[in-house]
Tab-separated table of C-alpha atoms in Angstrom:
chain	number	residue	atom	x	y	z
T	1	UNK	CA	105.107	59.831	164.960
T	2	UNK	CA	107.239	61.091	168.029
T	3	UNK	CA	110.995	60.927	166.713
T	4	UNK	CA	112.603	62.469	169.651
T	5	UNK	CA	111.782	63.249	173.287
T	6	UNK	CA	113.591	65.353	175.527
T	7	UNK	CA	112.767	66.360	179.080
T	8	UNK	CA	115.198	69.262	179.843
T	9	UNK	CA	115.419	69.859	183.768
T	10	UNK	CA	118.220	72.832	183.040
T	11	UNK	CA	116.061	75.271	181.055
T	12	UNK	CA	113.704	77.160	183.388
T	13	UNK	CA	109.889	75.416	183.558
T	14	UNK	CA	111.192	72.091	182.824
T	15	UNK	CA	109.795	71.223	179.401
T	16	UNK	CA	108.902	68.033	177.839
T	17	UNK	CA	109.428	67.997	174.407
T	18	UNK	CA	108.040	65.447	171.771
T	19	UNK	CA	109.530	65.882	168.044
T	20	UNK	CA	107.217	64.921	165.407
T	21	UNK	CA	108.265	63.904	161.674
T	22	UNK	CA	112.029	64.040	162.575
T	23	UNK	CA	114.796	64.463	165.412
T	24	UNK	CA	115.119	67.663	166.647
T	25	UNK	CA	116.419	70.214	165.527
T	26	UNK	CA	115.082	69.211	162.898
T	27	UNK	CA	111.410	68.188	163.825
T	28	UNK	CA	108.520	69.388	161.921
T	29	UNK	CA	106.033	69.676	164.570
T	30	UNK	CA	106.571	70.212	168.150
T	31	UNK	CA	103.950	68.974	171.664
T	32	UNK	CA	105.752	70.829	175.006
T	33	UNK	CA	104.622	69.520	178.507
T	34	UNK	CA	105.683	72.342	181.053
T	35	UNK	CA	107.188	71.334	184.211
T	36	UNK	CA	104.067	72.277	185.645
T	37	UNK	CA	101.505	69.891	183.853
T	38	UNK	CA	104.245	66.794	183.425
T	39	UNK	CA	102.797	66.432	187.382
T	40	UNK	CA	99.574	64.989	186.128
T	41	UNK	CA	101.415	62.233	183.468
T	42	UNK	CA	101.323	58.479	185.493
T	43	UNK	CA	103.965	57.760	182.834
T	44	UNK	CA	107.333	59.830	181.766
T	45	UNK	CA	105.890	61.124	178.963
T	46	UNK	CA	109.557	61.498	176.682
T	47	UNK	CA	109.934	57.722	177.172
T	48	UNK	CA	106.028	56.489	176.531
T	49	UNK	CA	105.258	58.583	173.802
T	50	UNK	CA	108.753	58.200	172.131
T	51	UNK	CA	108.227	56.358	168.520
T	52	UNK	CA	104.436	56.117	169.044
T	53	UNK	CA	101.937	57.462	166.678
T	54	UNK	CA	99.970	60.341	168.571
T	55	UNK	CA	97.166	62.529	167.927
T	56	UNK	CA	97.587	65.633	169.568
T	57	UNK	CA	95.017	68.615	170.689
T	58	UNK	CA	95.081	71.964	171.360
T	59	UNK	CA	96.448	75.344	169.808
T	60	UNK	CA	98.838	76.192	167.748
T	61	UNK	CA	101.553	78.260	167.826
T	62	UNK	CA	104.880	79.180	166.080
T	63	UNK	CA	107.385	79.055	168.082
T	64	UNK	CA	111.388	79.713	166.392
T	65	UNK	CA	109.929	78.754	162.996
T	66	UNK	CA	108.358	75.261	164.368
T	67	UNK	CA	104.178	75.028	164.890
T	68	UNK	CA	103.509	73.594	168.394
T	69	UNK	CA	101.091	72.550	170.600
T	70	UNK	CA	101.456	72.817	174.857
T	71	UNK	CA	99.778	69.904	175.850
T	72	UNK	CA	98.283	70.816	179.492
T	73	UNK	CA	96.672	67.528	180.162
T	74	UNK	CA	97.390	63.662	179.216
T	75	UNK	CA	93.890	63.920	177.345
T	76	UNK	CA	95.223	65.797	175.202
T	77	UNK	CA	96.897	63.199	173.302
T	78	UNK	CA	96.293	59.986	172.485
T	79	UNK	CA	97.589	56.822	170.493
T	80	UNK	CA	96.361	56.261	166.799
């Protein structure tokens, strides 16, 4: 479940975050949408994914202590 969104326009590349489990900074799971990719969402994704269940594909990384996923493409998630 998406707790949080934030899409933060100040920090270079423009992420997208969605915060699984709970609010960040305290999420437990992390999906980032570059500036880059959000171009091929139809939607804003920090508002239509925000307290939706999700299923989320790709890679994971650590990133500052947090596993994520950088979701390149709207098919990589969808609603459960």
């Amino acid at each position: 479940r998406v707790e949080s969104a934030d899409y933060v326009t100040q920090v270079g590349g423009q992420p997208t975050f969605l915060n699984f489990g709970r609010p960040h900074p305290d999420q437990i799971f992390t999906a980032v949408i570059w500036g880059d990719d959000r171009l091929k969402w139809s939607v804003l994704p920090e508002s239509h994914y925000l307290h939706r269940e999700i299923c989320v594909t790709g890679r994971i990384e650590m990133h500052r202590g947090v596993p994520q996923i950088r979701v390149r493409d709207p098919q990589q998630i969808r609603k459960k």
